Every structure is written in structure tokens, then in C-alpha cells.
mmCIF file of C-alpha atoms in Angstrom:
data_model
loop_
_atom_site.group_PDB
_atom_site.id
_atom_site.type_symbol
_atom_site.label_atom_id
_atom_site.label_comp_id
_atom_site.label_asym_id
_atom_site.label_seq_id
_atom_site.Cartn_x
_atom_site.Cartn_y
_atom_site.Cartn_z
ATOM 1 C CA MET A 329 0.000 0.000 0.000
ATOM 2 C CA ARG A 330 1.338 3.456 -0.939
ATOM 3 C CA SER A 331 0.080 6.821 0.254
ATOM 4 C CA ILE A 332 1.036 9.320 -2.436
ATOM 5 C CA ARG A 333 -0.122 12.913 -2.536
ATOM 6 C CA THR A 334 -0.781 13.571 -6.219
ATOM 7 C CA ARG A 335 -1.651 16.692 -8.208
ATOM 8 C CA PHE A 336 -2.082 17.472 -11.881
ATOM 9 C CA ARG A 337 -2.721 20.944 -13.257
ATOM 10 C CA ALA A 338 -3.629 22.132 -16.745
ATOM 11 C CA TYR A 339 -2.820 25.836 -17.071
ATOM 12 C CA HIS A 340 -4.962 28.465 -18.768
ATOM 13 C CA LEU A 341 -2.502 30.331 -21.002
ATOM 14 C CA GLY A 342 -4.724 33.034 -22.449
ATOM 15 C CA CYS A 343 -3.507 31.991 -25.904
ATOM 16 C CA SER A 344 -3.128 28.822 -27.943
ATOM 17 C CA GLY A 345 -0.868 26.123 -26.561
ATOM 18 C CA SER A 346 -0.371 23.624 -23.763
ATOM 19 C CA SER A 347 1.072 23.711 -20.250
ATOM 20 C CA PHE A 348 0.644 21.134 -17.473
ATOM 21 C CA SER A 349 2.318 19.870 -14.317
ATOM 22 C CA TYR A 350 2.247 16.528 -12.522
ATOM 23 C CA PHE A 351 3.294 16.129 -8.887
ATOM 24 C CA ALA A 352 3.632 12.770 -7.143
ATOM 25 C CA ASP A 353 5.810 11.254 -4.444
ATOM 26 C CA GLY A 354 7.608 14.576 -3.927
ATOM 27 C CA HIS A 355 8.526 14.977 -7.609
ATOM 28 C CA PHE A 356 7.236 17.948 -9.624
ATOM 29 C CA THR A 357 7.295 17.675 -13.428
ATOM 30 C CA MET A 358 6.439 20.534 -15.742
ATOM 31 C CA ILE A 359 4.938 19.348 -19.018
ATOM 32 C CA GLU A 360 5.653 21.585 -22.058
ATOM 33 C CA GLY A 361 7.881 24.654 -22.293
ATOM 34 C CA ARG A 362 5.274 27.390 -21.953
ATOM 35 C CA LEU A 363 4.875 30.282 -19.505
ATOM 36 C CA THR A 364 2.551 33.216 -20.181
ATOM 37 C CA ASP A 365 1.291 36.250 -18.293
ATOM 38 C CA ASP A 366 -1.867 34.302 -17.513
ATOM 39 C CA SER A 367 -0.075 31.189 -16.213
ATOM 40 C CA ARG A 368 3.000 32.597 -14.439
ATOM 41 C CA ARG A 369 1.346 33.212 -11.075
ATOM 42 C CA GLN A 370 -0.415 29.852 -11.189
ATOM 43 C CA VAL A 371 2.833 27.961 -11.833
ATOM 44 C CA GLU A 372 4.459 29.748 -8.906
ATOM 45 C CA ALA A 373 1.452 28.910 -6.737
ATOM 46 C CA GLU A 374 1.543 25.245 -7.764
ATOM 47 C CA LEU A 375 5.213 24.934 -6.808
ATOM 48 C CA GLU A 376 4.378 26.409 -3.417
ATOM 49 C CA ILE A 377 1.338 24.165 -2.920
ATOM 50 C CA CYS A 378 3.459 21.114 -3.730
ATOM 51 C CA GLY A 379 6.164 22.313 -1.328
ATOM 52 C CA VAL A 380 9.017 22.295 -3.848
ATOM 53 C CA GLU A 381 11.430 25.017 -4.934
ATOM 54 C CA GLU A 382 12.506 23.398 -8.177
ATOM 55 C CA ALA A 383 11.198 20.823 -10.604
ATOM 56 C CA SER A 384 12.435 17.280 -10.881
ATOM 57 C CA GLY A 385 11.824 17.456 -14.588
ATOM 58 C CA LEU A 386 10.647 19.393 -17.632
ATOM 59 C CA HIS A 387 8.960 17.183 -20.227
ATOM 60 C CA ILE A 388 8.477 18.641 -23.732
ATOM 61 C CA THR A 389 6.355 16.664 -26.189
ATOM 62 C CA SER A 390 6.926 18.693 -29.368
ATOM 63 C CA TRP A 391 9.143 21.454 -30.801
ATOM 64 C CA ASP A 392 6.106 23.351 -32.092
ATOM 65 C CA ALA A 393 5.895 26.852 -30.632
ATOM 66 C CA ASP A 394 2.592 26.108 -28.875
ATOM 67 C CA HIS A 395 4.387 23.406 -26.870
ATOM 68 C CA CYS A 396 7.828 24.981 -26.433
ATOM 69 C CA ASN A 397 8.136 28.712 -27.065
ATOM 70 C CA LYS A 398 11.503 30.430 -27.408
ATOM 71 C CA HIS A 399 10.080 33.655 -25.975
ATOM 72 C CA GLU A 400 9.001 31.884 -22.774
ATOM 73 C CA LEU A 401 11.353 28.956 -22.233
ATOM 74 C CA GLU A 402 14.245 30.838 -20.638
ATOM 75 C CA GLU A 403 12.016 32.365 -17.967
ATOM 76 C CA LEU A 404 10.405 28.987 -17.299
ATOM 77 C CA LEU A 405 13.804 27.305 -16.894
ATOM 78 C CA ASN A 406 14.941 29.993 -14.454
ATOM 79 C CA MET A 407 11.698 29.689 -12.477
ATOM 80 C CA ILE A 408 11.406 25.902 -12.079
ATOM 81 C CA ARG A 409 15.137 24.979 -12.407
ATOM 82 C CA PRO A 410 14.495 21.412 -13.679
ATOM 83 C CA ARG A 411 17.011 18.732 -12.763
ATOM 84 C CA ARG A 412 16.111 16.744 -15.870
ATOM 85 C CA ILE A 413 14.840 17.865 -19.281
ATOM 86 C CA GLU A 414 13.151 15.440 -21.668
ATOM 87 C CA CYS A 415 13.356 16.795 -25.224
ATOM 88 C CA PRO A 416 11.492 15.607 -28.327
ATOM 89 C CA GLY A 417 13.507 12.997 -30.153
ATOM 90 C CA TYR A 418 13.292 14.544 -33.620
ATOM 91 C CA ASN A 419 15.271 17.407 -35.143
ATOM 92 C CA PRO A 420 13.362 20.701 -35.226
ATOM 93 C CA ILE A 421 12.615 22.071 -38.671
ATOM 94 C CA LYS A 422 14.419 25.369 -39.278
ATOM 95 C CA ASP A 423 11.519 27.388 -40.626
ATOM 96 C CA TYR A 424 8.806 25.789 -38.483
ATOM 97 C CA GLY A 425 8.437 26.541 -34.777
ATOM 98 C CA HIS A 426 11.039 27.491 -32.207
ATOM 99 C CA GLY A 427 12.884 24.225 -31.738
ATOM 100 C CA GLU A 428 16.437 25.184 -32.686
ATOM 101 C CA ASP A 429 16.436 28.252 -30.431
ATOM 102 C CA CYS A 430 14.890 26.221 -27.603
ATOM 103 C CA LEU A 431 17.586 23.566 -27.925
ATOM 104 C CA ALA A 432 20.235 26.293 -27.640
ATOM 105 C CA MET A 433 18.531 27.693 -24.523
ATOM 106 C CA ILE A 434 18.457 24.247 -22.934
ATOM 107 C CA ALA A 435 22.174 23.779 -23.626
ATOM 108 C CA GLU A 436 22.924 27.216 -22.179
ATOM 109 C CA TYR A 437 20.831 26.451 -19.081
ATOM 110 C CA ARG A 438 22.763 23.229 -18.546
ATOM 111 C CA SER A 439 26.038 25.115 -18.853
ATOM 112 C CA ARG A 440 24.947 27.730 -16.304
ATOM 113 C CA ARG A 441 23.792 25.095 -13.836
ATOM 114 C CA ARG A 442 27.193 23.459 -14.047
ATOM 115 C CA ASN A 443 28.472 26.343 -11.918
ATOM 116 C CA THR A 444 26.014 25.465 -9.141
ATOM 117 C CA GLY A 445 27.517 22.020 -8.653
ATOM 118 C CA PHE A 446 24.634 20.150 -10.305
ATOM 119 C CA ILE A 447 24.478 19.431 -14.025
ATOM 120 C CA PRO A 448 20.931 18.829 -15.296
ATOM 121 C CA GLU A 449 20.369 15.655 -17.270
ATOM 122 C CA ILE A 450 19.203 16.196 -20.864
ATOM 123 C CA ARG A 451 17.328 13.269 -22.428
ATOM 124 C CA HIS A 452 16.318 13.143 -26.087
ATOM 125 C CA ILE A 453 13.336 10.804 -26.360
ATOM 126 C CA THR A 454 14.289 9.128 -29.610
ATOM 127 C CA PRO A 455 13.139 5.724 -30.889
ATOM 128 C CA ALA A 456 16.552 4.383 -29.831
ATOM 129 C CA TYR A 457 16.072 5.776 -26.325
ATOM 130 C CA ILE A 458 12.649 4.164 -26.005
ATOM 131 C CA GLY A 459 13.933 0.923 -27.497
ATOM 132 C CA GLY A 460 16.654 0.762 -24.838
ATOM 133 C CA LEU A 461 14.236 0.958 -21.910
ATOM 134 C CA GLU A 462 13.150 -2.070 -19.925
ATOM 135 C CA HIS A 463 9.611 -3.352 -20.323
ATOM 136 C CA ALA A 464 7.425 -1.938 -17.576
ATOM 137 C CA SER A 465 5.326 -4.061 -15.274
ATOM 138 C CA ALA A 466 1.631 -3.473 -14.720
ATOM 139 C CA LEU A 467 0.282 -1.687 -11.663
ATOM 140 C CA ALA A 468 3.591 -0.038 -10.813
ATOM 141 C CA PHE A 469 4.708 3.538 -10.258
ATOM 142 C CA ASN A 470 7.372 4.082 -12.906
ATOM 143 C CA ASP A 471 6.567 6.323 -15.888
ATOM 144 C CA MET A 472 6.344 4.811 -19.377
ATOM 145 C CA PHE A 473 7.221 6.083 -22.873
ATOM 146 C CA TYR A 474 5.219 4.922 -25.918
ATOM 147 C CA ASN A 475 6.226 7.176 -28.817
ATOM 148 C CA PRO A 476 8.065 7.801 -31.098
ATOM 149 C CA TYR A 477 8.933 4.285 -32.247
ATOM 150 C CA HIS A 478 10.019 5.677 -35.622
ATOM 151 C CA ILE A 479 10.867 9.170 -36.863
ATOM 152 C CA VAL A 480 8.501 10.116 -39.679
ATOM 153 C CA GLU A 481 8.054 13.088 -41.986
ATOM 154 C CA ASN A 482 5.038 14.469 -40.153
ATOM 155 C CA ALA A 483 6.542 16.165 -37.070
ATOM 156 C CA ASN A 484 3.279 15.874 -35.124
ATOM 157 C CA ASP A 485 3.576 12.099 -35.137
ATOM 158 C CA ASN A 486 7.058 12.352 -33.607
ATOM 159 C CA SER A 487 5.545 13.807 -30.437
ATOM 160 C CA THR A 488 6.498 12.068 -27.222
ATOM 161 C CA VAL A 489 3.731 9.956 -25.686
ATOM 162 C CA LYS A 490 4.187 9.280 -21.975
ATOM 163 C CA LEU A 491 2.151 7.795 -19.134
ATOM 164 C CA PHE A 492 2.818 9.543 -15.820
ATOM 165 C CA ARG A 493 2.074 6.912 -13.185
ATOM 166 C CA GLY A 494 4.048 7.876 -10.088
ATOM 167 C CA GLY A 495 1.010 8.858 -8.031
ATOM 168 C CA CYS A 496 -2.401 7.599 -6.976
ATOM 169 C CA PHE A 497 -3.868 8.504 -10.378
ATOM 170 C CA ASN A 498 -2.203 8.294 -13.796
ATOM 171 C CA VAL A 499 -2.023 10.865 -16.604
ATOM 172 C CA LEU A 500 -1.544 10.022 -20.288
ATOM 173 C CA SER A 501 0.171 12.761 -22.331
ATOM 174 C CA LEU A 502 -0.266 12.392 -26.107
ATOM 175 C CA GLY A 503 1.329 15.536 -27.513
ATOM 176 C CA ASP A 504 0.217 16.257 -31.085
ATOM 177 C CA VAL A 505 0.089 12.714 -32.472
ATOM 178 C CA GLU A 506 -2.514 12.285 -35.214
ATOM 179 C CA ASP A 507 -1.722 9.089 -37.133
ATOM 180 C CA SER A 508 -4.407 6.445 -36.671
ATOM 181 C CA LEU A 509 -1.686 3.764 -36.814
ATOM 182 C CA ILE A 510 -0.156 5.211 -33.630
ATOM 183 C CA GLY A 511 -3.606 5.079 -32.080
ATOM 184 C CA ALA A 512 -3.960 1.428 -33.095
ATOM 185 C CA ARG A 513 -0.603 0.602 -31.506
ATOM 186 C CA LEU A 514 -1.518 2.377 -28.274
ATOM 187 C CA ARG A 515 -4.836 0.532 -28.146
ATOM 188 C CA ARG A 516 -2.923 -2.722 -27.899
ATOM 189 C CA CYS A 517 -1.090 -1.588 -24.740
ATOM 190 C CA ARG A 518 -2.845 -3.243 -21.819
ATOM 191 C CA ILE A 519 -1.249 -1.012 -19.210
ATOM 192 C CA LEU A 520 -2.702 2.075 -20.893
ATOM 193 C CA SER A 521 -6.210 0.643 -20.914
ATOM 194 C CA ARG A 522 -5.959 -0.600 -17.317
ATOM 195 C CA GLU A 523 -4.312 2.438 -15.764
ATOM 196 C CA THR A 524 -5.160 5.680 -17.605
ATOM 197 C CA ASP A 525 -7.281 7.933 -15.419
ATOM 198 C CA VAL A 526 -6.660 11.358 -16.962
ATOM 199 C CA MET A 527 -5.948 11.720 -20.690
ATOM 200 C CA ILE A 528 -4.661 14.899 -22.301
ATOM 201 C CA LEU A 529 -6.427 14.996 -25.654
ATOM 202 C CA ALA A 530 -4.100 14.556 -28.622
ATOM 203 C CA HIS A 531 -3.457 17.710 -30.675
ATOM 204 C CA HIS A 532 -5.654 19.874 -28.421
ATOM 205 C CA GLY A 533 -8.777 17.873 -29.249
ATOM 206 C CA ALA A 534 -8.493 17.979 -33.043
ATOM 207 C CA ASP A 535 -10.712 15.703 -35.115
ATOM 208 C CA ASN A 536 -7.947 14.240 -37.272
ATOM 209 C CA GLY A 537 -8.649 10.517 -37.139
ATOM 210 C CA PHE A 538 -6.585 9.740 -34.025
ATOM 211 C CA THR A 539 -9.176 10.128 -31.276
ATOM 212 C CA THR A 540 -11.792 7.613 -32.352
ATOM 213 C CA LYS A 541 -14.569 5.698 -30.642
ATOM 214 C CA LYS A 542 -12.445 2.548 -30.724
ATOM 215 C CA PHE A 543 -9.465 4.389 -29.201
ATOM 216 C CA LEU A 544 -11.572 5.818 -26.368
ATOM 217 C CA GLN A 545 -13.191 2.442 -25.687
ATOM 218 C CA HIS A 546 -9.800 0.775 -25.306
ATOM 219 C CA ILE A 547 -7.958 3.481 -23.341
ATOM 220 C CA ASP A 548 -11.114 4.223 -21.321
ATOM 221 C CA PRO A 549 -9.950 7.361 -19.460
ATOM 222 C CA THR A 550 -12.112 8.735 -16.702
ATOM 223 C CA VAL A 551 -11.359 12.371 -17.530
ATOM 224 C CA ALA A 552 -10.189 14.013 -20.771
ATOM 225 C CA ILE A 553 -8.326 17.339 -20.620
ATOM 226 C CA CYS A 554 -8.226 19.773 -23.537
ATOM 227 C CA SER A 555 -5.645 22.562 -23.549
ATOM 228 C CA SER A 556 -7.334 25.289 -25.567
ATOM 229 C CA ASN A 557 -7.938 29.021 -25.346
ATOM 230 C CA TYR A 558 -11.499 30.321 -25.526
ATOM 231 C CA ASP A 559 -11.472 31.759 -29.056
ATOM 232 C CA ASN A 560 -8.984 29.432 -30.743
ATOM 233 C CA GLN A 561 -9.185 29.436 -34.531
ATOM 234 C CA TYR A 562 -9.636 25.664 -34.805
ATOM 235 C CA ASP A 563 -12.543 25.471 -32.323
ATOM 236 C CA HIS A 564 -10.767 22.867 -30.169
ATOM 237 C CA PRO A 565 -11.972 20.546 -28.877
ATOM 238 C CA ARG A 566 -13.952 19.830 -32.008
ATOM 239 C CA GLN A 567 -17.628 19.050 -31.595
ATOM 240 C CA GLU A 568 -17.056 15.599 -33.077
ATOM 241 C CA ILE A 569 -14.612 14.845 -30.245
ATOM 242 C CA ARG A 570 -16.980 16.286 -27.637
ATOM 243 C CA ASP A 571 -19.722 13.999 -28.935
ATOM 244 C CA LEU A 572 -17.461 10.951 -28.793
ATOM 245 C CA LEU A 573 -16.420 11.701 -25.220
ATOM 246 C CA HIS A 574 -20.022 12.198 -24.136
ATOM 247 C CA GLU A 575 -21.072 8.963 -25.849
ATOM 248 C CA GLN A 576 -18.353 7.053 -23.960
ATOM 249 C CA GLY A 577 -19.184 8.680 -20.629
ATOM 250 C CA ILE A 578 -15.812 10.439 -20.325
ATOM 251 C CA ARG A 579 -15.805 13.741 -18.469
ATOM 252 C CA LEU A 580 -14.325 16.590 -20.550
ATOM 253 C CA MET A 581 -12.565 19.525 -18.902
ATOM 254 C CA THR A 582 -10.914 22.375 -20.830
ATOM 255 C CA THR A 583 -8.628 25.307 -19.994
ATOM 256 C CA LYS A 584 -10.728 27.709 -22.050
ATOM 257 C CA THR A 585 -12.034 29.569 -19.022
ATOM 258 C CA GLY A 586 -9.475 28.629 -16.358
ATOM 259 C CA ASP A 587 -7.065 26.074 -14.928
ATOM 260 C CA VAL A 588 -8.074 22.456 -14.398
ATOM 261 C CA ILE A 589 -6.738 20.877 -11.186
ATOM 262 C CA VAL A 590 -6.824 17.152 -10.457
ATOM 263 C CA ARG A 591 -5.845 16.249 -6.894
ATOM 264 C CA SER A 592 -5.880 13.222 -4.665
ATOM 265 C CA VAL A 593 -8.509 13.561 -1.944
ATOM 266 C CA ASP A 594 -7.283 10.806 0.365
ATOM 267 C CA ASN A 595 -3.802 9.804 -0.753
ATOM 268 C CA HIS A 596 -4.098 6.060 -0.138
ATOM 269 C CA THR A 597 -7.672 5.476 -1.327
ATOM 270 C CA GLY A 598 -7.379 6.414 -5.000
ATOM 271 C CA VAL A 599 -10.202 8.947 -4.763
ATOM 272 C CA PHE A 600 -9.346 12.074 -6.734
ATOM 273 C CA GLU A 601 -11.148 15.346 -7.383
ATOM 274 C CA VAL A 602 -11.245 17.370 -10.598
ATOM 275 C CA VAL A 603 -11.705 21.123 -10.205
ATOM 276 C CA ASN A 604 -12.205 23.678 -12.996
ATOM 277 C CA LEU A 605 -11.257 27.207 -11.954
ATOM 278 C CA ILE A 606 -12.267 30.525 -13.423
ATOM 279 C CA ALA A 607 -9.376 32.267 -15.214
ATOM 280 C CA LYS A 608 -6.901 34.174 -12.997
ATOM 281 C CA SER A 609 -8.971 33.273 -9.956
ATOM 282 C CA THR A 610 -9.372 30.700 -7.217
ATOM 283 C CA GLU A 611 -13.125 30.738 -7.822
ATOM 284 C CA VAL A 612 -14.414 27.273 -8.733
ATOM 285 C CA SER A 613 -16.467 26.703 -11.855
ATOM 286 C CA SER A 614 -17.172 22.970 -11.329
ATOM 287 C CA THR A 615 -15.940 19.916 -9.397
ATOM 288 C CA ALA A 616 -16.311 16.147 -9.613
ATOM 289 C CA LYS A 617 -14.881 13.142 -7.744
ATOM 290 C CA PHE A 618 -13.688 9.857 -9.240
ATOM 291 C CA VAL A 619 -11.754 6.721 -8.302
ATOM 292 C CA SER A 620 -8.367 5.782 -9.717
ATOM 293 C CA LYS A 621 -8.111 2.550 -11.689
ATOM 294 C CA LYS A 622 -5.248 1.481 -9.424
ATOM 295 C CA VAL A 623 -7.313 1.883 -6.264
ATOM 296 C CA HIS A 624 -7.065 -1.837 -5.441
ATOM 297 C CA ILE A 625 -3.294 -1.589 -5.023
ATOM 298 C CA LEU A 626 -3.481 1.614 -2.997
ATOM 299 C CA ASP A 627 -5.777 0.424 -0.250
ATOM 300 C CA ALA A 628 -7.206 -2.838 1.022
ATOM 301 C CA ASN A 629 -10.694 -1.313 0.982
ATOM 302 C CA GLY A 630 -10.481 -0.501 -2.716
ATOM 303 C CA ASP A 631 -13.453 -2.638 -3.721
ATOM 304 C CA ALA A 632 -15.714 -0.854 -1.272
ATOM 305 C CA LEU A 633 -14.500 2.538 -2.460
ATOM 306 C CA ARG A 634 -14.955 1.622 -6.090
ATOM 307 C CA GLN A 635 -18.521 0.554 -5.379
ATOM 308 C CA ARG A 636 -19.161 3.766 -3.470
ATOM 309 C CA TYR A 637 -17.842 6.091 -6.180
ATOM 310 C CA ALA A 638 -18.649 4.063 -9.288
ATOM 311 C CA PRO A 639 -21.837 6.023 -10.106
ATOM 312 C CA ARG A 640 -19.753 9.226 -10.081
ATOM 313 C CA ARG A 641 -16.882 7.847 -12.107
ATOM 314 C CA ARG A 642 -18.605 8.371 -15.408
ATOM 315 C CA TYR A 643 -20.066 11.486 -16.935
ATOM 316 C CA PRO A 644 -23.826 10.967 -17.394
ATOM 317 C CA ARG A 645 -24.530 9.322 -20.720
#
């Protein structure tokens, strides 16, 4: 039995793009290299709430500017001071996005930190890196990488896919992947279907053939998170995706109007609460409680808890 205080936060940026954090077992990981005027105070507050002064890691899924922005990355690095940086495993395209400049900033940050006596670890999540990892066991607490298995022409499909599973609920990060073949491969991963509680929608909730009924049935997340500003030009998440989520009974939360916070209620029971805030405020827009899929390994009374919360696990069909 493990008692693990766990928090996930999706940040309202006030513009297009993605920014999240995952905290479990004393480790704070920032997901994506974004920091805006709308999110800066909230990131600082989250570090304080989690009781950490620096991040264990910075995980970047894509070199696109809405995932890692050269105008924001340096400030983010100086604020969270990550001890490990996980970079996308493909080479950034010169005239597309901010990747080359961001890589230079990461190298410069590592050089500066050398003078503090600690050199941050830089990992490039390439197919070779993933291929060299050990196979993970089910119902454990070590994170897992699922993509890229191959580098392809479409940069979106080279996004890093990772399951964060160090806490009492798990979060699946999908980056911008859009190839249905990647979706088919992920569907065959039993650990994903058995352990995904919170899923960050691929490509901000785009209807591009990746997020299908079959994919949602297999992965079966309890909550789907969409990182999207209110008036985004692509109308993310698309209505087709909203309809699919509703049909499958999966609760959708977006950052359009404010941050989304997922937090463990009782650290060893697997009960977690999802809270949608109003932008730049601590005022709550909505809340809901659910039970983690791994509840039976967190507490001996898991079956009773699952029965108690089961009616609230699913969004009304």
C-alpha cells in the first residue's frame, strides 16, 4: 500500500498552446515549455502548494511553438530549475516553430547550472532511447514512454507519448500525435487501458482521425483534458470529439475559461477530485470526484470505495 499525494494541473494560457504539471511522491514535473502572463502566477502557486522550490523534470512533447516557445522557455527554466529535461527525439525544422532556439537555450541552461555544482540531465526521447528501456510491469509507479517508435516526416507524429504513473492517479500525455496507426498501436497496450485515469487529448482535441470511438473504448480514461484558449481558430476541442467523449461517458474539462486541477482527496484510497477554476482566480467553476483505476493496489478497501464512487466515475450518458 502506498500513500502518495498527487496533483495534476492544466494551465490556462490566455492563448493557444499547452502547459501542465504533474506532482507525485515529492517529484514535480512541468509538461511543455510554456509560460505566459496568464499562467505565471499559477505555476508559482503550484510549486508552493506542492512544497518544492525546483522541478524534478521538464517534459516537452513537441518542438512546435505552442508546446515549447523560445520567448518563454528561458524564464520557465529559471523559475522551475528542472534537474532533468526530456526533449522531443526529432530534429526541429528550421523554418517551423522554435525548436532550434529552444535547444540552444536548454544547452545554455545546462552550462549555467554546471556552476552550481549540479548538471541537469538532458534526455532526447528518440526511438533508440525508447527501445533501450526495460519493459514496464503493470500496476507499478514508474513512468512509461510509448512514442516515437520511428521518426517520420510528419513532425506531429514524432511527439512524445508518456504515461505519468508515479502517483495515486495516472495521466496520459499524447502531444500532437494524429496518425491512426499510432492510435492502433496504443490501443494494444494493456497497461494504458488498465491504468489511464486522466488523458490529455491529442493535438488539443483535433478531429484528425486519431481520437476515435475505438481508441476511447480501449484506453477508457475517466477524464479528458483539452488545452485550448477560448477563441482558438480551430474550435478545439472539435464538436465531433466532444460527442465521442459524451457517448463514452468520459468527463471533458478544458482550460478555455481557467485552470483544471486534479488532486488526490485521500492519498491512499485512490479517490481524486477534478476542479475547474475561473481564469486568474481561485473561484471554482465545477468539481467532480472519481476513483483511480489502481485503487485496489493503494488500499485494502479498494473494492468498497470503487462501489461507493462508481456512479460518479462516469459522466452521465
